[in-house]
DNA sequence: GCGTTGACAGACAGACCTGTCTACATAAGA
DNA sequence: TCTTATGTAGACAGGTCTGTCTGTCAACGC
């Protein structure tokens, strides 16, 4: 607990605060000063760990990607025990939607905030996140014995993104059910 | 052409520039000064027509809503001549995607940019836009002789939003085809 | 002719935002 | 003991943003 992984409290506090504010209020709307104040850190400590705001944004997206993927895949595995197949994706998303601070996908929001063209680094991280999710779903579809798991994943991704955005816009509790039905349609089409 | 609808050139130029910049670069990223400069208008002329930036944003969203709905519904009607049924929605979206300046849905982007809770007015306009789109699709599904057109519309909305966001993130030319297939699956499920 | 209206030009204030800088405290290791 | 790394506190510069203000000009209806 000494040299191998310093795990500095200051850096961690900055990152925690950044995750909360960047996700909850947006990248551009969140000022450095606010992150510094709410993480109880000195300005120079901040700039020692993150030379610029952009570096912090990139670190936030990277962290968010790993945390989200871990949570989502675990939720799918859990849900697939009681509801096997692609429909488990809808249950995993429904679990996420019940978060009090749900505000959609951090990567979609980040790209939506970026102008055209999106900040190259932000766009690349977001594209990488979505590609990894798609690949994971393709592998999961393969495990579910679906034919053409890659095409199934492409179609399921449309439903997944649709659910995420639509719940962000409407907060309609029926969305997981609609998504589940669609995913079952996809699964049936790739099974028979 | 005098008193009934003044149709002032200054106001129109401001609105045109605002539509282009707000959509292309984002609400927050676009400053008043830039809109004023690019529309070739005096600052006081701007503030005479729009008392604050927020008023301009609201006017932009309202205009965008009307223009987008008109274009989308017309494109669906056109597409449905050669490809009847829900799948025409995918063709209409594909037509939109081919715009050089495509940057996703202005309303999704606006909500993504707003913190939590989204600026109430922006959130309300965005929700209204999506509700109107959903209702239009439900009516269209009814015209296509689908049973339970409202449920079909709820499911189709998931696909529509998924296509919009996914094309924004990936620029994958195969997305209209994936969406078309999903919409045909929905239609088949609501027909048989 | 004259006043009103709408438009143009650009200075200005005040807030906020990013990033730099000085100064000092603490603790571990050479 | 002295250096180095890490931390706190807060002033500061330079930029950008929104919104206000002064002043000038042209067109049009009375």
Coordinates of C-alpha atoms (C1' of nucleotides) in Angstrom, one line a residue:
Chain A
X1 CA 0.0 0.0 0.0
X2 CA 3.0 2.3 -0.5
X3 CA 4.8 2.5 -3.8
X4 CA 3.2 0.0 -6.2
X5 CA -0.2 1.8 -6.4
X6 CA 0.1 5.2 -4.8
X7 CA -3.7 5.7 -5.0
X8 CA -3.3 9.3 -3.9
X9 CA -6.3 10.7 -2.1
X10 CA -6.1 14.0 -4.0
X11 CA -6.2 12.5 -7.5
X12 CA -8.9 10.1 -6.5
X13 CA -11.1 12.9 -5.0
X14 CA -10.7 14.9 -8.2
X15 CA -11.6 12.0 -10.3
X16 CA -14.6 11.1 -8.2
X17 CA -15.9 14.7 -8.3
X18 CA -15.3 14.9 -12.0
X19 CA -17.2 11.8 -12.7
X20 CA -20.2 13.0 -10.8
X21 CA -20.2 16.5 -12.2
X22 CA -19.2 15.7 -15.8
X23 CA -21.8 13.1 -16.0
X24 CA -24.5 14.9 -14.2
X25 CA -24.1 18.4 -15.6
X26 CA -22.1 18.1 -18.7
X27 CA -18.5 18.5 -19.8
X28 CA -18.7 22.2 -20.8
X29 CA -21.1 23.2 -18.0
X30 CA -18.7 22.0 -15.4
X31 CA -15.9 24.4 -14.6
X32 CA -12.5 23.5 -13.2
X33 CA -13.1 25.8 -10.2
X34 CA -16.1 23.8 -9.2
X35 CA -14.4 20.5 -9.4
X36 CA -11.5 21.9 -7.4
X37 CA -13.8 23.4 -4.8
X38 CA -16.0 20.3 -4.4
X39 CA -13.1 17.9 -4.3
X40 CA -11.5 20.0 -1.6
X41 CA -8.2 20.2 -3.3
X42 CA -5.8 23.0 -4.1
X43 CA -5.6 24.4 -7.6
X44 CA -2.0 23.4 -8.0
X45 CA -2.7 19.9 -6.8
X46 CA -5.3 19.6 -9.5
X47 CA -2.9 20.9 -12.2
X48 CA -0.2 18.6 -11.0
X49 CA -2.3 15.6 -11.7
X50 CA -4.2 16.8 -14.8
X51 CA -2.3 19.4 -16.9
X52 CA -5.5 20.6 -18.5
X53 CA -9.2 20.2 -18.3
X54 CA -9.1 18.1 -21.4
X55 CA -6.8 15.6 -19.7
X56 CA -9.3 15.3 -16.9
X57 CA -12.2 14.8 -19.4
X58 CA -10.2 12.0 -21.1
X59 CA -9.5 10.3 -17.8
X60 CA -13.1 10.6 -16.8
X61 CA -14.3 9.0 -20.1
X62 CA -11.7 6.2 -19.7
X63 CA -12.8 5.5 -16.1
X64 CA -16.4 5.7 -17.0
X65 CA -15.9 3.2 -19.9
X66 CA -14.4 0.6 -17.7
X67 CA -16.8 1.1 -14.8
X68 CA -19.9 1.0 -17.1
X69 CA -18.8 -2.0 -19.1
X70 CA -18.1 -3.9 -15.8
X71 CA -21.4 -3.1 -14.4
X72 CA -23.4 -3.7 -17.6
X73 CA -21.8 -7.1 -18.4
X74 CA -22.3 -8.2 -14.8
X75 CA -25.9 -7.1 -14.9
X76 CA -26.5 -9.1 -18.1
X77 CA -24.9 -12.2 -16.6
X78 CA -27.1 -11.9 -13.6
X79 CA -30.3 -11.2 -15.6
X80 CA -29.6 -14.0 -18.0
X81 CA -29.9 -16.5 -15.2
X82 CA -33.7 -15.8 -15.0
X83 CA -34.2 -14.5 -18.5
X84 CA -31.8 -16.2 -21.0
X85 CA -31.0 -14.7 -24.3
X86 CA -30.8 -11.2 -25.8
X87 CA -33.7 -10.0 -23.6
X88 CA -31.4 -10.0 -20.6
X89 CA -29.8 -6.9 -22.2
X90 CA -33.1 -5.0 -21.6
X91 CA -33.1 -6.1 -17.9
X92 CA -29.6 -4.9 -17.4
X93 CA -30.5 -1.5 -18.9
X94 CA -33.6 -1.3 -16.8
X95 CA -31.4 -1.8 -13.8
X96 CA -29.3 1.2 -14.9
X97 CA -32.3 3.3 -15.6
X98 CA -33.4 3.0 -12.0
X99 CA -30.4 5.0 -10.9
X100 CA -31.6 8.3 -9.3
X101 CA -28.9 10.2 -11.2
X102 CA -29.4 8.5 -14.6
X103 CA -28.7 11.0 -17.4
X104 CA -28.2 8.8 -20.4
X105 CA -24.9 7.6 -21.9
X106 CA -21.9 9.6 -21.0
X107 CA -20.4 9.0 -24.4
X108 CA -23.4 9.9 -26.4
X109 CA -23.7 13.1 -24.3
X110 CA -20.0 13.9 -24.8
X111 CA -20.3 13.6 -28.6
X112 CA -23.5 15.6 -28.6
X113 CA -21.7 18.3 -26.7
X114 CA -18.8 18.4 -29.0
X115 CA -19.2 20.4 -32.2
X116 CA -18.5 19.0 -35.6
X117 CA -16.1 17.4 -35.9
X118 CA -16.2 16.1 -32.3
X119 CA -13.0 16.6 -30.4
X120 CA -11.0 13.8 -32.0
X121 CA -9.9 12.2 -28.8
X122 CA -13.4 12.3 -27.3
X123 CA -14.9 11.0 -30.5
X124 CA -12.3 8.2 -30.6
X125 CA -13.0 7.1 -27.0
X126 CA -16.7 7.2 -27.6
X127 CA -16.4 5.2 -30.8
X128 CA -14.2 2.7 -28.9
X129 CA -16.7 2.3 -26.1
X130 CA -19.5 1.6 -28.5
X131 CA -17.4 -0.8 -30.6
X132 CA -16.4 -2.7 -27.4
X133 CA -20.0 -2.9 -26.3
X134 CA -21.1 -4.2 -29.8
X135 CA -18.4 -6.8 -29.7
X136 CA -19.4 -7.9 -26.3
X137 CA -23.0 -8.3 -27.4
X138 CA -21.9 -10.2 -30.4
X139 CA -20.0 -12.6 -28.2
X140 CA -23.0 -12.9 -25.9
X141 CA -25.3 -13.6 -28.9
X142 CA -22.9 -16.3 -29.9
X143 CA -23.1 -17.8 -26.4
X144 CA -26.9 -17.7 -26.8
X145 CA -26.6 -19.9 -29.9
X146 CA -27.8 -17.3 -32.3
X147 CA -27.0 -17.6 -35.9
X148 CA -25.1 -14.6 -37.3
X149 CA -24.2 -13.2 -33.9
X150 CA -22.6 -10.1 -35.5
X151 CA -25.7 -9.1 -37.3
X152 CA -27.8 -9.8 -34.2
X153 CA -25.4 -7.5 -32.3
X154 CA -25.8 -4.8 -34.9
X155 CA -29.5 -5.0 -34.6
X156 CA -29.5 -5.2 -30.8
X157 CA -27.2 -2.2 -30.6
X158 CA -29.9 -0.2 -32.3
X159 CA -32.4 -1.2 -29.6
X160 CA -29.9 -0.6 -26.8
X161 CA -29.1 2.9 -28.0
X162 CA -32.7 3.6 -28.6
X163 CA -33.6 2.5 -25.0
X164 CA -30.8 4.6 -23.5
X165 CA -31.8 7.8 -25.3
X166 CA -35.5 7.3 -25.1
X167 CA -35.4 6.8 -21.4
X168 CA -33.3 9.9 -21.0
X169 CA -35.8 11.9 -23.0
X170 CA -39.1 10.5 -21.7
X171 CA -38.4 8.7 -18.4
X172 CA -41.1 6.3 -19.6
X173 CA -41.1 3.2 -17.3
X174 CA -42.5 1.1 -20.2
X175 CA -39.3 1.4 -22.2
X176 CA -37.5 -1.7 -20.8
X177 CA -40.6 -3.8 -21.7
X178 CA -40.6 -2.4 -25.3
X179 CA -36.9 -3.1 -25.6
X180 CA -37.3 -6.6 -24.3
X181 CA -40.0 -7.4 -26.8
X182 CA -37.8 -6.1 -29.6
X183 CA -34.8 -8.1 -28.5
X184 CA -36.9 -11.2 -28.3
X185 CA -38.0 -10.5 -31.9
X186 CA -34.4 -10.3 -33.0
X187 CA -33.4 -13.4 -31.1
X188 CA -36.3 -15.3 -32.7
X189 CA -35.4 -14.1 -36.1
X190 CA -31.8 -15.3 -35.6
X191 CA -32.8 -18.6 -34.1
X192 CA -35.4 -20.0 -36.5
Chain B
X1 CA -46.4 42.5 -47.1
X2 CA -46.3 45.3 -44.6
X3 CA -47.9 44.9 -41.2
X4 CA -49.3 41.4 -41.1
X5 CA -46.0 39.5 -41.3
X6 CA -43.1 42.0 -41.2
X7 CA -40.6 39.1 -42.0
X8 CA -37.7 41.3 -41.1
X9 CA -34.5 40.4 -42.8
X10 CA -32.5 40.9 -39.7
X11 CA -34.5 38.5 -37.6
X12 CA -34.4 35.9 -40.4
X13 CA -30.7 36.2 -40.8
X14 CA -30.2 35.7 -37.1
X15 CA -32.4 32.7 -37.0
X16 CA -30.8 31.1 -40.1
X17 CA -27.3 31.6 -38.6
X18 CA -28.5 30.3 -35.2
X19 CA -29.9 27.2 -36.8
X20 CA -26.7 26.4 -38.5
X21 CA -24.4 27.1 -35.6
X22 CA -26.5 25.7 -32.8
X23 CA -27.1 22.5 -34.7
X24 CA -23.6 22.2 -36.0
X25 CA -21.5 23.2 -33.0
X26 CA -23.8 23.0 -30.0
X27 CA -25.9 25.4 -27.9
X28 CA -23.3 26.2 -25.4
X29 CA -20.3 26.2 -27.7
X30 CA -22.0 28.9 -29.9
X31 CA -21.6 32.4 -28.6
X32 CA -23.9 35.3 -29.2
X33 CA -21.0 37.3 -30.6
X34 CA -20.4 34.7 -33.3
X35 CA -24.1 34.6 -34.3
X36 CA -24.1 38.4 -34.5
X37 CA -20.9 38.5 -36.5
X38 CA -22.0 35.8 -39.0
X39 CA -25.5 37.1 -39.5
X40 CA -24.1 40.6 -40.2
X41 CA -26.3 42.2 -37.7
X42 CA -25.8 44.8 -34.9
X43 CA -25.8 43.7 -31.4
X44 CA -28.7 45.9 -30.5
X45 CA -30.7 44.5 -33.4
X46 CA -30.1 41.1 -32.0
X47 CA -31.3 42.0 -28.6
X48 CA -34.3 43.7 -29.9
X49 CA -35.5 40.5 -31.5
X50 CA -34.3 38.1 -28.9
X51 CA -34.0 39.5 -25.4
X52 CA -31.6 36.7 -24.3
X53 CA -29.7 33.9 -25.8
X54 CA -32.2 31.5 -24.2
X55 CA -35.0 33.1 -26.2
X56 CA -33.0 32.4 -29.4
X57 CA -32.4 28.8 -28.4
X58 CA -36.1 28.3 -27.8
X59 CA -36.9 29.9 -31.2
X60 CA -34.3 27.7 -32.8
X61 CA -35.8 24.6 -31.3
X62 CA -39.3 25.5 -32.3
X63 CA -38.2 26.2 -35.9
X64 CA -36.2 23.1 -36.1
X65 CA -39.1 21.0 -34.8
X66 CA -41.4 22.2 -37.5
X67 CA -38.9 22.0 -40.3
X68 CA -37.7 18.5 -39.3
X69 CA -41.2 17.1 -38.9
X70 CA -42.2 18.5 -42.3
X71 CA -39.2 17.0 -44.0
X72 CA -39.3 13.6 -42.2
X73 CA -43.0 13.0 -42.8
X74 CA -42.7 14.0 -46.5
X75 CA -39.7 11.7 -46.9
X76 CA -41.7 8.8 -45.3
X77 CA -44.6 9.4 -47.7
X78 CA -42.3 9.4 -50.6
X79 CA -40.5 6.3 -49.5
X80 CA -43.7 4.5 -48.7
X81 CA -44.6 4.6 -52.4
X82 CA -41.8 2.1 -53.2
X83 CA -41.4 0.4 -49.8
X84 CA -44.8 0.4 -48.0
X85 CA -45.0 -0.1 -44.2
X86 CA -42.9 0.8 -41.3
X87 CA -39.7 0.1 -43.2
X88 CA -40.2 3.4 -45.0
X89 CA -39.2 5.1 -41.7
X90 CA -35.7 3.7 -42.2
X91 CA -35.5 5.1 -45.8
X92 CA -36.6 8.5 -44.6
X93 CA -33.9 8.5 -41.9
X94 CA -31.3 7.3 -44.5
X95 CA -32.1 10.3 -46.6
X96 CA -31.4 12.5 -43.6
X97 CA -28.2 10.7 -42.8
X98 CA -26.8 11.6 -46.2
X99 CA -26.8 15.3 -45.3
X100 CA -23.2 16.5 -45.2
X101 CA -23.8 18.4 -42.0
X102 CA -25.7 15.6 -40.2
X103 CA -24.9 15.7 -36.5
X104 CA -27.8 13.7 -34.9
X105 CA -31.0 14.9 -33.4
X106 CA -31.0 18.5 -32.3
X107 CA -33.3 17.7 -29.4
X108 CA -31.3 14.8 -28.1
X109 CA -28.2 16.9 -28.4
X110 CA -29.9 19.8 -26.6
X111 CA -31.0 17.6 -23.7
X112 CA -27.6 15.9 -23.6
X113 CA -26.0 19.4 -23.2
X114 CA -28.4 20.5 -20.5
X115 CA -27.5 19.5 -17.0
X116 CA -29.8 17.6 -14.7
X117 CA -32.5 18.7 -14.6
X118 CA -32.5 19.8 -18.2
X119 CA -33.4 23.5 -18.6
X120 CA -37.2 23.0 -18.1
X121 CA -38.1 24.8 -21.4
X122 CA -35.6 22.9 -23.4
X123 CA -36.7 19.6 -21.9
X124 CA -40.3 20.4 -22.6
X125 CA -39.8 21.3 -26.2
X126 CA -37.6 18.2 -26.7
X127 CA -40.2 15.9 -25.0
X128 CA -43.0 17.6 -27.1
X129 CA -41.0 16.9 -30.3
X130 CA -40.5 13.3 -29.5
X131 CA -44.2 12.9 -28.5
X132 CA -45.4 14.4 -31.7
X133 CA -43.1 12.1 -33.7
X134 CA -44.3 9.1 -31.8
X135 CA -47.9 10.1 -32.4
X136 CA -47.3 10.6 -36.1
X137 CA -45.7 7.1 -36.4
X138 CA -48.7 5.6 -34.5
X139 CA -51.0 7.2 -37.0
X140 CA -48.8 6.0 -39.9
X141 CA -48.8 2.5 -38.4
X142 CA -52.6 2.6 -38.3
X143 CA -52.6 3.6 -42.0
X144 CA -50.4 0.6 -42.6
X145 CA -53.1 -1.6 -41.1
X146 CA -51.0 -2.7 -38.2
X147 CA -52.8 -4.0 -35.1
X148 CA -52.0 -2.1 -31.9
X149 CA -50.4 0.9 -33.8
X150 CA -49.5 2.6 -30.5
X151 CA -47.4 -0.3 -29.3
X152 CA -45.9 -0.6 -32.8
X153 CA -45.0 3.1 -32.6
X154 CA -43.4 2.7 -29.2
X155 CA -41.3 -0.1 -30.5
X156 CA -40.5 1.7 -33.8
X157 CA -39.4 4.8 -31.8
X158 CA -36.7 2.7 -30.1
X159 CA -35.4 1.8 -33.5
X160 CA -35.7 5.3 -34.9
X161 CA -33.8 6.8 -31.9
X162 CA -31.3 4.0 -32.1
X163 CA -30.6 4.7 -35.7
X164 CA -30.2 8.4 -35.2
X165 CA -27.8 8.1 -32.4
X166 CA -25.9 5.2 -33.8
X167 CA -25.3 6.9 -37.1
X168 CA -24.1 10.0 -35.3
X169 CA -21.6 7.9 -33.3
X170 CA -20.3 5.5 -36.0
X171 CA -21.3 6.9 -39.4
X172 CA -21.8 3.3 -40.4
X173 CA -23.5 3.1 -43.8
X174 CA -25.1 -0.2 -42.8
X175 CA -27.4 1.3 -40.2
X176 CA -30.4 2.1 -42.4
X177 CA -30.4 -1.6 -43.5
X178 CA -30.3 -2.8 -39.9
X179 CA -33.1 -0.5 -39.0
X180 CA -35.1 -1.5 -41.9
X181 CA -34.8 -5.1 -41.0
X182 CA -35.9 -4.4 -37.4
X183 CA -38.9 -2.3 -38.5
X184 CA -40.0 -5.1 -40.8
X185 CA -39.7 -7.5 -37.8
X186 CA -42.0 -5.1 -35.8
X187 CA -44.5 -4.8 -38.7
X188 CA -44.6 -8.6 -39.1
X189 CA -45.2 -9.1 -35.4
X190 CA -48.1 -6.6 -35.5
X191 CA -49.6 -8.0 -38.6
X192 CA -49.7 -11.8 -38.1
Chain C
dG1 C1' -40.4 68.5 -43.5
dC2 C1' -40.2 65.6 -39.4
dG3 C1' -40.6 62.1 -36.2
dT4 C1' -40.6 57.2 -35.6
dT5 C1' -38.8 52.9 -36.4
dG6 C1' -35.4 49.6 -37.4
dA7 C1' -30.8 48.8 -38.4
dC8 C1' -25.7 49.4 -38.0
dA9 C1' -21.2 50.1 -35.4
dG10 C1' -18.6 49.4 -31.5
dA11 C1' -17.3 50.5 -26.6
dC12 C1' -18.1 48.8 -22.1
dA13 C1' -19.2 46.3 -17.6
dG14 C1' -19.3 42.3 -15.0
dA15 C1' -19.1 37.6 -14.6
dC16 C1' -16.9 33.4 -15.4
dC17 C1' -13.3 30.2 -17.0
dT18 C1' -8.7 28.2 -17.8
dG19 C1' -4.2 28.1 -16.4
dT20 C1' 0.1 30.2 -13.9
dC21 C1' 2.4 31.8 -10.0
dT22 C1' 4.1 32.5 -5.1
dA23 C1' 4.3 30.9 -0.5
dC24 C1' 4.1 27.6 2.9
dA25 C1' 3.3 22.8 5.3
dT26 C1' 4.2 17.8 5.9
dA27 C1' 6.4 13.5 5.5
dA28 C1' 9.4 9.9 3.5
dG29 C1' 13.9 8.6 2.0
dA30 C1' 19.0 9.4 0.6
Chain D
dT1 C1' 19.9 16.8 7.6
dC2 C1' 18.5 17.9 3.3
dT3 C1' 16.0 16.8 -0.8
dT4 C1' 11.9 15.6 -3.1
dA5 C1' 7.1 14.7 -3.6
dT6 C1' 2.8 15.8 -2.2
dG7 C1' -0.4 18.7 -0.3
dT8 C1' -3.1 23.6 1.0
dA9 C1' -4.3 28.5 0.2
dG10 C1' -5.2 32.1 -2.7
dA11 C1' -3.7 36.0 -5.9
dC12 C1' -3.3 36.9 -10.6
dA13 C1' -3.4 37.3 -15.9
dG14 C1' -5.7 36.8 -20.1
dG15 C1' -9.4 35.3 -22.5
dT16 C1' -14.5 34.7 -23.5
dC17 C1' -19.2 35.2 -22.6
dT18 C1' -23.7 37.7 -22.0
dG19 C1' -25.9 41.7 -21.9
dT20 C1' -26.1 47.2 -21.8
dC21 C1' -25.2 51.5 -23.5
dT22 C1' -24.1 55.5 -26.7
dG23 C1' -24.4 57.3 -31.1
dT24 C1' -25.2 57.4 -36.2
dC25 C1' -28.0 56.5 -40.4
dA26 C1' -31.7 55.5 -43.8
dA27 C1' -36.5 54.8 -45.0
dC28 C1' -41.3 55.7 -44.5
dG29 C1' -45.8 57.5 -43.1
dC30 C1' -47.9 61.7 -41.4

